[in-house]
CSV table of C-alpha atoms (C1' of nucleotides) in Angstrom, one decimal:
chain,number,residue,atom,x,y,z
A,12,MET,CA,34.2,4.7,11.5
A,13,THR,CA,34.8,1.0,10.9
A,14,GLU,CA,35.8,-0.5,7.5
A,15,LYS,CA,32.3,-1.8,6.9
A,16,GLN,CA,30.8,1.6,7.6
A,17,ARG,CA,33.0,3.0,4.9
A,18,LEU,CA,32.0,0.2,2.5
A,19,ILE,CA,28.3,1.0,3.1
A,20,LEU,CA,28.8,4.7,2.6
A,21,ASP,CA,30.7,4.2,-0.6
A,22,ALA,CA,28.2,1.8,-2.0
A,23,ALA,CA,25.3,4.0,-1.1
A,24,LEU,CA,26.8,7.1,-2.6
A,25,LYS,CA,27.6,5.2,-5.8
A,26,LEU,CA,24.1,3.8,-6.2
A,27,PHE,CA,22.2,6.9,-5.1
A,28,ALA,CA,24.1,8.9,-7.7
A,29,ARG,CA,23.6,6.3,-10.4
A,30,ASP,CA,20.0,5.1,-9.8
A,31,GLY,CA,18.5,7.7,-7.5
A,32,TYR,CA,17.6,7.4,-3.8
A,33,ASN,CA,14.1,5.9,-4.3
A,34,SER,CA,15.3,3.3,-6.8
A,35,THR,CA,18.1,2.1,-4.6
A,36,SER,CA,17.0,-0.6,-2.1
A,37,THR,CA,18.9,-1.3,1.1
A,38,ASN,CA,19.2,-4.8,-0.1
A,39,LYS,CA,21.1,-3.6,-3.2
A,40,ILE,CA,23.4,-1.4,-1.1
A,41,ALA,CA,24.3,-4.3,1.2
A,42,LYS,CA,25.1,-6.5,-1.8
A,43,GLU,CA,27.2,-3.8,-3.4
A,44,ALA,CA,29.1,-3.2,-0.1
A,45,GLY,CA,29.5,-6.9,0.6
A,46,VAL,CA,27.9,-6.7,4.0
A,47,SER,CA,24.7,-7.9,5.6
A,48,GLU,CA,21.6,-5.8,5.1
A,49,GLY,CA,21.0,-5.5,8.9
A,50,LEU,CA,24.3,-3.8,9.4
A,51,ILE,CA,23.1,-0.7,7.5
A,52,PHE,CA,20.4,-0.3,10.1
A,53,ARG,CA,22.7,-0.9,13.1
A,54,HIS,CA,25.0,1.9,11.9
A,55,PHE,CA,22.7,4.4,10.3
A,56,ARG,CA,19.3,3.7,12.0
A,57,ASN,CA,17.4,3.7,8.7
A,58,LYS,CA,17.7,4.4,5.0
A,59,GLU,CA,17.1,8.1,5.5
A,60,GLY,CA,19.8,8.2,8.2
A,61,LEU,CA,22.2,6.9,5.6
A,62,LEU,CA,21.3,9.6,3.2
A,63,ASP,CA,21.6,12.2,5.9
A,64,PHE,CA,25.1,11.1,6.7
A,65,ILE,CA,26.2,11.3,3.1
A,66,VAL,CA,24.7,14.6,2.3
A,67,GLN,CA,25.8,16.3,5.5
A,68,GLN,CA,29.4,15.7,4.5
A,69,GLY,CA,28.9,17.3,1.1
A,70,LEU,CA,27.3,20.4,2.6
A,71,GLU,CA,30.3,20.9,4.8
A,72,ILE,CA,32.7,20.7,1.8
A,73,MET,CA,30.6,23.3,-0.1
A,74,LYS,CA,30.7,25.6,2.9
A,75,GLY,CA,34.4,25.3,3.2
A,76,GLU,CA,35.0,26.2,-0.4
A,77,LEU,CA,32.7,29.2,-0.1
A,78,ASP,CA,34.5,30.4,3.0
A,79,LYS,CA,37.8,30.2,1.1
A,80,THR,CA,36.3,32.3,-1.7
A,81,GLY,CA,35.0,34.9,0.9
A,82,LEU,CA,38.6,35.4,2.2
A,83,LEU,CA,39.7,36.9,-1.2
A,84,LYS,CA,40.2,40.7,-1.0
A,85,ASP,CA,39.9,41.7,-4.7
A,86,PRO,CA,36.3,41.8,-5.8
A,87,ARG,CA,37.2,40.7,-9.3
A,88,ALA,CA,39.0,37.7,-7.9
A,89,LYS,CA,35.9,37.0,-5.8
A,90,LEU,CA,33.7,36.9,-8.8
A,91,LYS,CA,36.1,34.9,-10.8
A,92,ALA,CA,36.4,32.3,-8.0
A,93,SER,CA,32.7,32.2,-7.7
A,94,LEU,CA,32.4,31.4,-11.4
A,95,LEU,CA,35.0,28.6,-11.1
A,96,LEU,CA,33.5,27.2,-8.0
A,97,PRO,CA,31.0,24.8,-9.7
A,98,ALA,CA,33.7,23.2,-11.9
A,99,ASN,CA,36.0,22.8,-8.9
A,100,ILE,CA,33.6,21.1,-6.5
A,101,VAL,CA,31.9,19.0,-9.1
A,102,GLU,CA,35.2,17.7,-10.4
A,103,ALA,CA,36.3,16.8,-6.9
A,104,LYS,CA,33.2,14.8,-5.9
A,105,PRO,CA,30.9,14.2,-8.9
A,106,ASP,CA,28.7,11.6,-7.2
A,107,TYR,CA,28.1,13.8,-4.2
A,108,TRP,CA,26.7,16.5,-6.3
A,109,LYS,CA,24.7,14.3,-8.4
A,110,VAL,CA,22.9,13.1,-5.3
A,111,GLN,CA,22.5,16.6,-3.9
A,112,VAL,CA,21.0,17.8,-7.2
A,113,SER,CA,18.6,14.9,-7.5
A,114,LEU,CA,17.4,15.5,-4.0
A,115,LYS,CA,16.7,19.1,-4.8
A,116,TYR,CA,14.4,18.1,-7.6
A,117,MET,CA,12.8,15.1,-5.9
A,118,ASN,CA,10.2,17.4,-4.3
A,119,HIS,CA,10.0,15.1,-1.2
A,120,GLU,CA,10.4,16.0,2.4
A,121,ILE,CA,13.9,14.7,2.4
A,122,ALA,CA,14.9,17.3,-0.1
A,123,GLU,CA,13.8,20.3,1.7
A,124,LYS,CA,15.9,19.6,4.8
A,125,TYR,CA,19.1,20.3,2.9
A,126,HIS,CA,18.2,23.1,0.6
A,127,GLU,CA,16.7,25.6,2.9
A,128,SER,CA,20.2,26.0,4.2
A,129,GLU,CA,21.8,29.4,4.6
A,130,PHE,CA,24.3,28.5,1.9
A,131,MET,CA,22.6,30.4,-0.9
A,132,GLU,CA,22.3,33.5,1.2
A,133,ASN,CA,26.0,33.5,2.0
A,134,ALA,CA,26.9,33.1,-1.7
A,135,LEU,CA,24.6,35.9,-2.7
A,136,ALA,CA,26.0,38.2,0.0
A,137,LEU,CA,29.5,37.5,-1.4
A,138,LEU,CA,28.5,38.4,-4.9
A,139,LEU,CA,26.6,41.5,-3.7
A,140,ASP,CA,29.8,42.7,-1.9
A,141,ALA,CA,31.9,42.3,-5.0
A,142,PHE,CA,29.5,44.1,-7.4
A,143,THR,CA,28.9,46.9,-4.9
A,144,GLU,CA,32.7,47.4,-4.5
A,145,LEU,CA,33.1,47.5,-8.2
A,146,GLY,CA,30.6,50.3,-8.4
A,147,TYR,CA,27.9,48.5,-10.5
A,148,LYS,CA,24.7,50.5,-10.9
A,149,ASN,CA,22.4,47.7,-9.7
A,150,PRO,CA,24.5,45.3,-7.6
A,151,ALA,CA,21.5,43.4,-6.2
A,152,LEU,CA,20.2,42.4,-9.6
A,153,GLU,CA,23.7,41.9,-11.0
A,154,SER,CA,24.4,39.3,-8.2
A,155,GLN,CA,21.0,37.7,-8.7
A,156,LEU,CA,21.9,37.2,-12.4
A,157,MET,CA,25.3,35.9,-11.6
A,158,MET,CA,23.8,33.5,-9.1
A,159,MET,CA,21.6,32.2,-11.9
A,160,ILE,CA,24.5,31.7,-14.2
A,161,ILE,CA,26.5,29.9,-11.5
A,162,SER,CA,23.7,27.5,-10.5
A,163,SER,CA,23.0,26.8,-14.2
A,164,LEU,CA,26.6,26.1,-14.7
A,165,PHE,CA,26.6,23.8,-11.7
A,166,LEU,CA,23.6,21.8,-13.0
A,167,SER,CA,25.2,21.4,-16.5
A,168,LEU,CA,28.4,20.2,-14.9
A,169,VAL,CA,26.7,17.7,-12.7
A,170,HIS,CA,24.8,16.2,-15.7
A,171,GLY,CA,28.0,16.2,-17.7
A,172,ASP,CA,26.4,18.1,-20.6
A,173,ILE,CA,28.9,20.9,-21.0
A,174,ASP,CA,31.7,20.5,-23.4
A,175,ASN,CA,33.3,23.9,-23.6
A,176,HIS,CA,33.7,24.9,-20.0
A,177,ASP,CA,37.0,26.7,-20.4
A,178,GLU,CA,35.8,28.7,-23.5
A,179,LEU,CA,32.7,29.7,-21.6
A,180,MET,CA,34.7,30.8,-18.6
A,181,GLU,CA,37.0,32.9,-20.8
A,182,PHE,CA,33.9,34.5,-22.4
A,183,LEU,CA,32.4,35.3,-19.0
A,184,VAL,CA,35.7,36.6,-17.6
A,185,LYS,CA,36.0,39.0,-20.5
A,186,LYS,CA,32.4,40.0,-20.4
A,187,TYR,CA,32.7,41.0,-16.7
A,188,LYS,CA,36.2,42.3,-17.2
A,189,LEU,CA,37.6,40.2,-14.4
B,20,MET,CA,-11.5,10.7,-23.3
B,21,THR,CA,-14.1,9.7,-20.7
B,22,GLU,CA,-14.8,11.6,-17.6
B,23,LYS,CA,-13.0,9.1,-15.4
B,24,GLN,CA,-9.9,9.3,-17.7
B,25,ARG,CA,-9.9,13.0,-17.0
B,26,LEU,CA,-10.2,12.4,-13.3
B,27,ILE,CA,-7.3,10.0,-13.3
B,28,LEU,CA,-5.1,12.4,-15.3
B,29,ASP,CA,-5.9,15.3,-13.0
B,30,ALA,CA,-5.3,13.3,-9.9
B,31,ALA,CA,-2.0,11.9,-11.2
B,32,LEU,CA,-0.7,15.3,-12.3
B,33,LYS,CA,-1.5,16.8,-9.0
B,34,LEU,CA,0.1,14.0,-7.0
B,35,PHE,CA,3.2,13.6,-9.3
B,36,ALA,CA,3.8,17.3,-8.9
B,37,ARG,CA,3.3,17.3,-5.2
B,38,ASP,CA,5.0,14.1,-4.1
B,39,GLY,CA,7.0,13.0,-7.1
B,40,TYR,CA,6.5,10.1,-9.5
B,41,ASN,CA,8.1,7.4,-7.4
B,42,SER,CA,6.4,8.3,-4.2
B,43,THR,CA,2.9,8.3,-5.8
B,44,SER,CA,1.3,4.8,-5.8
B,45,THR,CA,-1.4,3.9,-8.3
B,46,ASN,CA,-3.5,3.2,-5.2
B,47,LYS,CA,-3.2,6.8,-4.1
B,48,ILE,CA,-4.0,8.1,-7.6
B,49,ALA,CA,-7.2,6.0,-7.7
B,50,LYS,CA,-8.3,7.2,-4.3
B,51,GLU,CA,-7.6,10.8,-5.2
B,52,ALA,CA,-9.5,10.4,-8.5
B,53,GLY,CA,-12.4,8.5,-6.9
B,54,VAL,CA,-12.1,5.5,-9.2
B,55,SER,CA,-11.0,2.0,-8.9
B,56,GLU,CA,-7.3,1.2,-9.2
B,57,GLY,CA,-7.8,-1.2,-12.0
B,58,LEU,CA,-9.2,1.5,-14.2
B,59,ILE,CA,-5.9,3.2,-14.4
B,60,PHE,CA,-4.4,0.1,-16.0
B,61,ARG,CA,-7.3,-0.3,-18.4
B,62,HIS,CA,-6.9,3.2,-19.7
B,63,PHE,CA,-3.2,3.8,-19.5
B,64,ARG,CA,-1.7,0.3,-19.6
B,65,ASN,CA,0.7,0.9,-16.7
B,66,LYS,CA,1.9,3.6,-14.4
B,67,GLU,CA,4.6,4.7,-16.8
B,68,GLY,CA,2.0,5.0,-19.6
B,69,LEU,CA,0.1,7.4,-17.4
B,70,LEU,CA,3.2,9.5,-17.0
B,71,ASP,CA,3.8,9.3,-20.7
B,72,PHE,CA,0.4,10.6,-21.5
B,73,ILE,CA,0.8,13.5,-19.1
B,74,VAL,CA,4.2,14.6,-20.1
B,75,GLN,CA,3.6,14.3,-23.8
B,76,GLN,CA,0.9,17.0,-23.6
B,77,GLY,CA,3.3,19.3,-21.9
B,78,LEU,CA,6.0,18.8,-24.5
B,79,GLU,CA,3.6,19.8,-27.2
B,80,ILE,CA,2.5,23.0,-25.4
B,81,MET,CA,6.2,23.9,-25.0
B,82,LYS,CA,6.9,23.3,-28.7
B,83,GLY,CA,3.9,25.4,-29.7
B,84,GLU,CA,5.1,28.3,-27.6
B,85,LEU,CA,8.6,28.1,-29.1
B,86,ASP,CA,7.3,28.0,-32.6
B,87,LYS,CA,5.3,31.1,-31.9
B,88,THR,CA,8.5,32.8,-30.7
B,89,GLY,CA,10.3,31.6,-33.8
B,90,LEU,CA,7.8,33.4,-36.0
B,91,LEU,CA,8.8,36.8,-34.7
B,92,LYS,CA,10.9,38.8,-37.2
B,93,ASP,CA,12.7,41.3,-35.0
B,94,PRO,CA,15.7,39.7,-33.3
B,95,ARG,CA,15.2,41.9,-30.2
B,96,ALA,CA,11.6,40.8,-30.0
B,97,LYS,CA,12.8,37.2,-30.3
B,98,LEU,CA,15.1,37.5,-27.4
B,99,LYS,CA,12.6,39.3,-25.2
B,100,ALA,CA,10.0,36.6,-25.9
B,101,SER,CA,12.5,33.9,-25.1
B,102,LEU,CA,13.2,35.6,-21.7
B,103,LEU,CA,9.5,35.8,-21.0
B,104,LEU,CA,8.8,32.2,-22.1
B,105,PRO,CA,9.5,30.6,-18.7
B,106,ALA,CA,7.1,32.8,-16.8
B,107,ASN,CA,4.4,32.4,-19.4
B,108,ILE,CA,4.4,28.6,-19.6
B,109,VAL,CA,5.0,28.0,-15.9
B,110,GLU,CA,2.1,30.3,-15.0
B,111,ALA,CA,-0.2,28.5,-17.4
B,112,LYS,CA,0.5,25.0,-16.1
B,113,PRO,CA,2.6,25.0,-13.0
B,114,ASP,CA,2.0,21.3,-12.1
B,115,TYR,CA,3.0,20.2,-15.6
B,116,TRP,CA,6.4,21.8,-15.3
B,117,LYS,CA,7.0,20.7,-11.8
B,118,VAL,CA,6.6,17.1,-13.0
B,119,GLN,CA,8.8,17.7,-16.1
B,120,VAL,CA,11.6,19.2,-14.0
B,121,SER,CA,11.5,16.5,-11.4
B,122,LEU,CA,11.8,13.9,-14.1
B,123,LYS,CA,14.9,15.6,-15.5
B,124,TYR,CA,16.6,15.3,-12.2
B,125,MET,CA,15.4,11.9,-11.2
B,126,ASN,CA,18.3,10.3,-13.1
B,127,HIS,CA,16.1,7.3,-14.1
B,128,GLU,CA,15.4,5.8,-17.5
B,129,ILE,CA,12.1,7.5,-17.6
B,130,ALA,CA,13.6,10.9,-17.4
B,131,GLU,CA,15.9,10.5,-20.4
B,132,LYS,CA,13.1,9.7,-22.8
B,133,TYR,CA,11.8,13.2,-22.6
B,134,HIS,CA,14.9,15.3,-22.3
B,135,GLU,CA,17.0,14.2,-25.2
B,136,SER,CA,14.3,15.9,-27.3
B,137,GLU,CA,15.3,18.3,-30.1
B,138,PHE,CA,13.6,21.1,-28.1
B,139,MET,CA,16.8,22.5,-26.6
B,140,GLU,CA,18.5,22.6,-30.0
B,141,ASN,CA,15.6,24.5,-31.5
B,142,ALA,CA,15.7,27.0,-28.7
B,143,LEU,CA,19.4,27.5,-29.0
B,144,ALA,CA,19.2,27.9,-32.8
B,145,LEU,CA,16.6,30.6,-32.3
B,146,LEU,CA,18.8,32.5,-29.9
B,147,LEU,CA,21.8,32.1,-32.2
B,148,ASP,CA,19.9,33.6,-35.1
B,149,ALA,CA,18.9,36.6,-33.0
B,150,PHE,CA,22.4,37.3,-31.7
B,151,THR,CA,24.0,36.8,-35.1
B,152,GLU,CA,21.5,39.2,-36.7
B,153,LEU,CA,22.2,41.8,-34.0
B,154,GLY,CA,25.9,41.6,-34.9
B,155,TYR,CA,27.2,40.3,-31.5
B,156,LYS,CA,30.8,39.4,-31.6
B,157,ASN,CA,30.4,35.9,-30.3
B,158,PRO,CA,26.8,34.8,-30.9
B,159,ALA,CA,27.4,31.1,-30.1
B,160,LEU,CA,28.6,31.9,-26.5
B,161,GLU,CA,26.1,34.7,-26.1
B,162,SER,CA,23.2,32.3,-26.8
B,163,GLN,CA,24.7,29.6,-24.6
B,164,LEU,CA,24.8,32.1,-21.8
B,165,MET,CA,21.2,33.3,-22.5
B,166,MET,CA,20.1,29.7,-22.6
B,167,MET,CA,21.6,29.2,-19.1
B,168,ILE,CA,19.8,32.3,-17.8
B,169,ILE,CA,16.5,31.1,-19.3
B,170,SER,CA,16.7,27.6,-17.9
B,171,SER,CA,17.8,29.0,-14.5
B,172,LEU,CA,14.8,31.3,-14.6
B,173,PHE,CA,12.6,28.4,-15.5
B,174,LEU,CA,13.7,26.3,-12.6
B,175,SER,CA,13.3,29.2,-10.1
B,176,LEU,CA,9.8,29.8,-11.3
B,177,VAL,CA,8.9,26.1,-11.1
B,178,HIS,CA,10.1,26.0,-7.5
B,179,GLY,CA,8.3,29.2,-6.8
B,180,ASP,CA,11.4,30.9,-5.3
B,181,ILE,CA,11.5,34.0,-7.3
B,182,ASP,CA,9.8,37.1,-5.9
B,183,ASN,CA,10.9,39.9,-8.3
B,184,HIS,CA,10.4,38.5,-11.7
B,185,ASP,CA,9.2,41.7,-13.3
B,186,GLU,CA,12.1,43.7,-11.9
B,187,LEU,CA,14.6,41.0,-13.1
B,188,MET,CA,13.1,41.1,-16.6
B,189,GLU,CA,13.3,44.9,-16.7
B,190,PHE,CA,17.0,44.6,-15.7
B,191,LEU,CA,17.7,42.0,-18.4
B,192,VAL,CA,15.8,43.9,-21.1
B,193,LYS,CA,17.9,47.0,-20.3
B,194,LYS,CA,21.1,45.0,-20.2
B,195,TYR,CA,20.6,43.5,-23.6
B,196,LYS,CA,19.0,46.7,-25.0
B,197,LEU,CA,15.9,44.9,-26.1
C,20,DA,C1',38.4,-17.6,33.3
C,21,DA,C1',34.1,-15.1,33.4
C,22,DA,C1',31.5,-11.2,32.0
C,23,DT,C1',30.5,-7.4,28.9
C,24,DA,C1',30.0,-5.1,24.7
C,25,DG,C1',30.0,-4.0,20.0
C,26,DA,C1',30.2,-5.7,15.2
C,27,DG,C1',28.1,-8.5,12.1
C,28,DT,C1',24.8,-12.0,10.1
C,29,DG,C1',20.7,-13.6,7.6
C,30,DA,C1',16.2,-15.3,8.0
C,31,DG,C1',11.9,-13.3,8.8
C,32,DT,C1',8.0,-9.7,8.9
C,33,DA,C1',4.2,-6.8,7.7
C,34,DA,C1',3.2,-3.4,4.5
C,35,DT,C1',3.1,-1.7,0.1
C,36,DC,C1',4.0,-2.0,-4.7
C,37,DA,C1',2.4,-2.3,-9.7
C,38,DC,C1',-0.5,-5.0,-12.0
C,39,DT,C1',-4.3,-8.9,-13.1
C,40,DT,C1',-8.5,-11.3,-13.0
C,41,DT,C1',-13.3,-11.7,-12.5
C,42,DC,C1',-17.6,-10.2,-13.1
C,43,DA,C1',-21.4,-7.0,-13.5
C,44,DA,C1',-23.6,-2.8,-15.2
C,45,DA,C1',-24.1,0.3,-19.1
C,46,DA,C1',-24.1,1.7,-23.7
C,47,DG,C1',-24.2,1.0,-28.2
C,48,DT,C1',-26.1,-1.7,-32.4
C,49,DA,C1',-28.9,-5.0,-35.1
D,20,DT,C1',-35.7,-7.4,-28.1
D,21,DA,C1',-31.0,-9.8,-28.3
D,22,DC,C1',-26.2,-9.1,-29.0
D,23,DT,C1',-21.7,-7.3,-28.4
D,24,DT,C1',-18.5,-4.0,-26.7
D,25,DT,C1',-17.1,-0.7,-23.5
D,26,DT,C1',-16.6,0.9,-18.9
D,27,DG,C1',-16.1,0.2,-14.4
D,28,DA,C1',-15.6,-1.9,-9.5
D,29,DA,C1',-13.6,-5.1,-6.3
D,30,DA,C1',-10.9,-8.5,-4.8
D,31,DG,C1',-7.2,-10.6,-5.8
D,32,DT,C1',-1.7,-11.8,-7.2
D,33,DG,C1',3.4,-12.3,-6.5
D,34,DA,C1',7.2,-9.5,-5.9
D,35,DT,C1',9.7,-6.1,-3.4
D,36,DT,C1',10.2,-2.9,0.2
D,37,DA,C1',12.3,-1.0,4.6
D,38,DC,C1',13.2,-2.8,8.8
D,39,DT,C1',13.5,-6.3,13.0
D,40,DC,C1',15.1,-10.0,15.6
D,41,DA,C1',17.6,-13.7,17.6
D,42,DC,C1',21.8,-15.0,17.3
D,43,DT,C1',27.2,-15.6,16.7
D,44,DC,C1',31.8,-14.0,16.8
D,45,DT,C1',35.7,-11.3,18.4
D,46,DA,C1',38.0,-8.5,21.5
D,47,DT,C1',38.5,-6.1,25.7
D,48,DT,C1',37.7,-5.6,30.7
D,49,DT,C1',37.1,-7.5,35.2
DNA sequence: AAATAGAGTGAGTAATCACTTTCAAAAGTA
DNA sequence: TACTTTTGAAAGTGATTACTCACTCTATTT
């Protein structure tokens, strides 16, 4: 990874997050990064290759966080960590998740590649374990509902339109007796 | 509204929903509609005008549905109707909502115009009324949570990745004792 | 010192984009 | 009929797009 490669990746992530993938031309990326436009294609083959590279990194971070959560023994701790996951990962790399989310809703071939991943199934399995262990009557539906809450939380955080995150967390923790 | 105008609107809605706004050229719309490309600009001024026209209709439908829900007297009925709202409106016009949703996550100027609307606030106020009337301890947070569930439901339905809607509804109705 | 290779440049390319212009056929109106 | 307006098609327009190509520069290897 040369310095210019880093500059290109940083510029692309910033612009993709701010303006969207389609509205960001390779010309703009090159200008923002302070490199020649041709260099983008030497290092990343094409515009989509650049996107690929960026998003692949994000997916691995997400997977790492989820694995950490899975290691927890106490089911209540697992659920609490799952609820806090969105805030933690979005805060760490907001631009990353802005791009990820916009891809999901772009309904374009590019989007599907990343979101058919086994990630959701892993997360759901983790919740299912916890609710089962806690003796909930209908753990499958409980975890489906929890999953909906978590993804909604994630979206709100990415778009920056949530102003009472801590209060909301406290409310949920109390509701689920975590 | 001439016949060709209808043809253009239908073609545009279909293509915007399938491929996204940015990836749909006016040329493609004209071909799909079987009219000349120039006609699009005669009738709708520009590509964004076409989008405007399409989305404006959807917003009015949504508002109408919400108003109907607001007329209900029983707070439990209000909540139940709110939960069923996504399925009802998405089933009626799936392509409409696919476009609406993709706009929201396009992070582009076009998107903001539609989603700063007072719609969300009205919906939230309706839920707040219901939870307050039912004597919930923290009606504000309860309605915020319900809003998250509803919008998550809406998104899943739009993307067609929900295969147990009725079961989920039954579960929620029981959980909230509606 | 000669050869090789990778990093980097920037002008150039064909294709596609949203949009305009021109003009003719209908359709309405007197 | 004679006119005006509306509706439509077809062939443009310049700008922008992702991407290529011929080339230079620098550093390492032979």
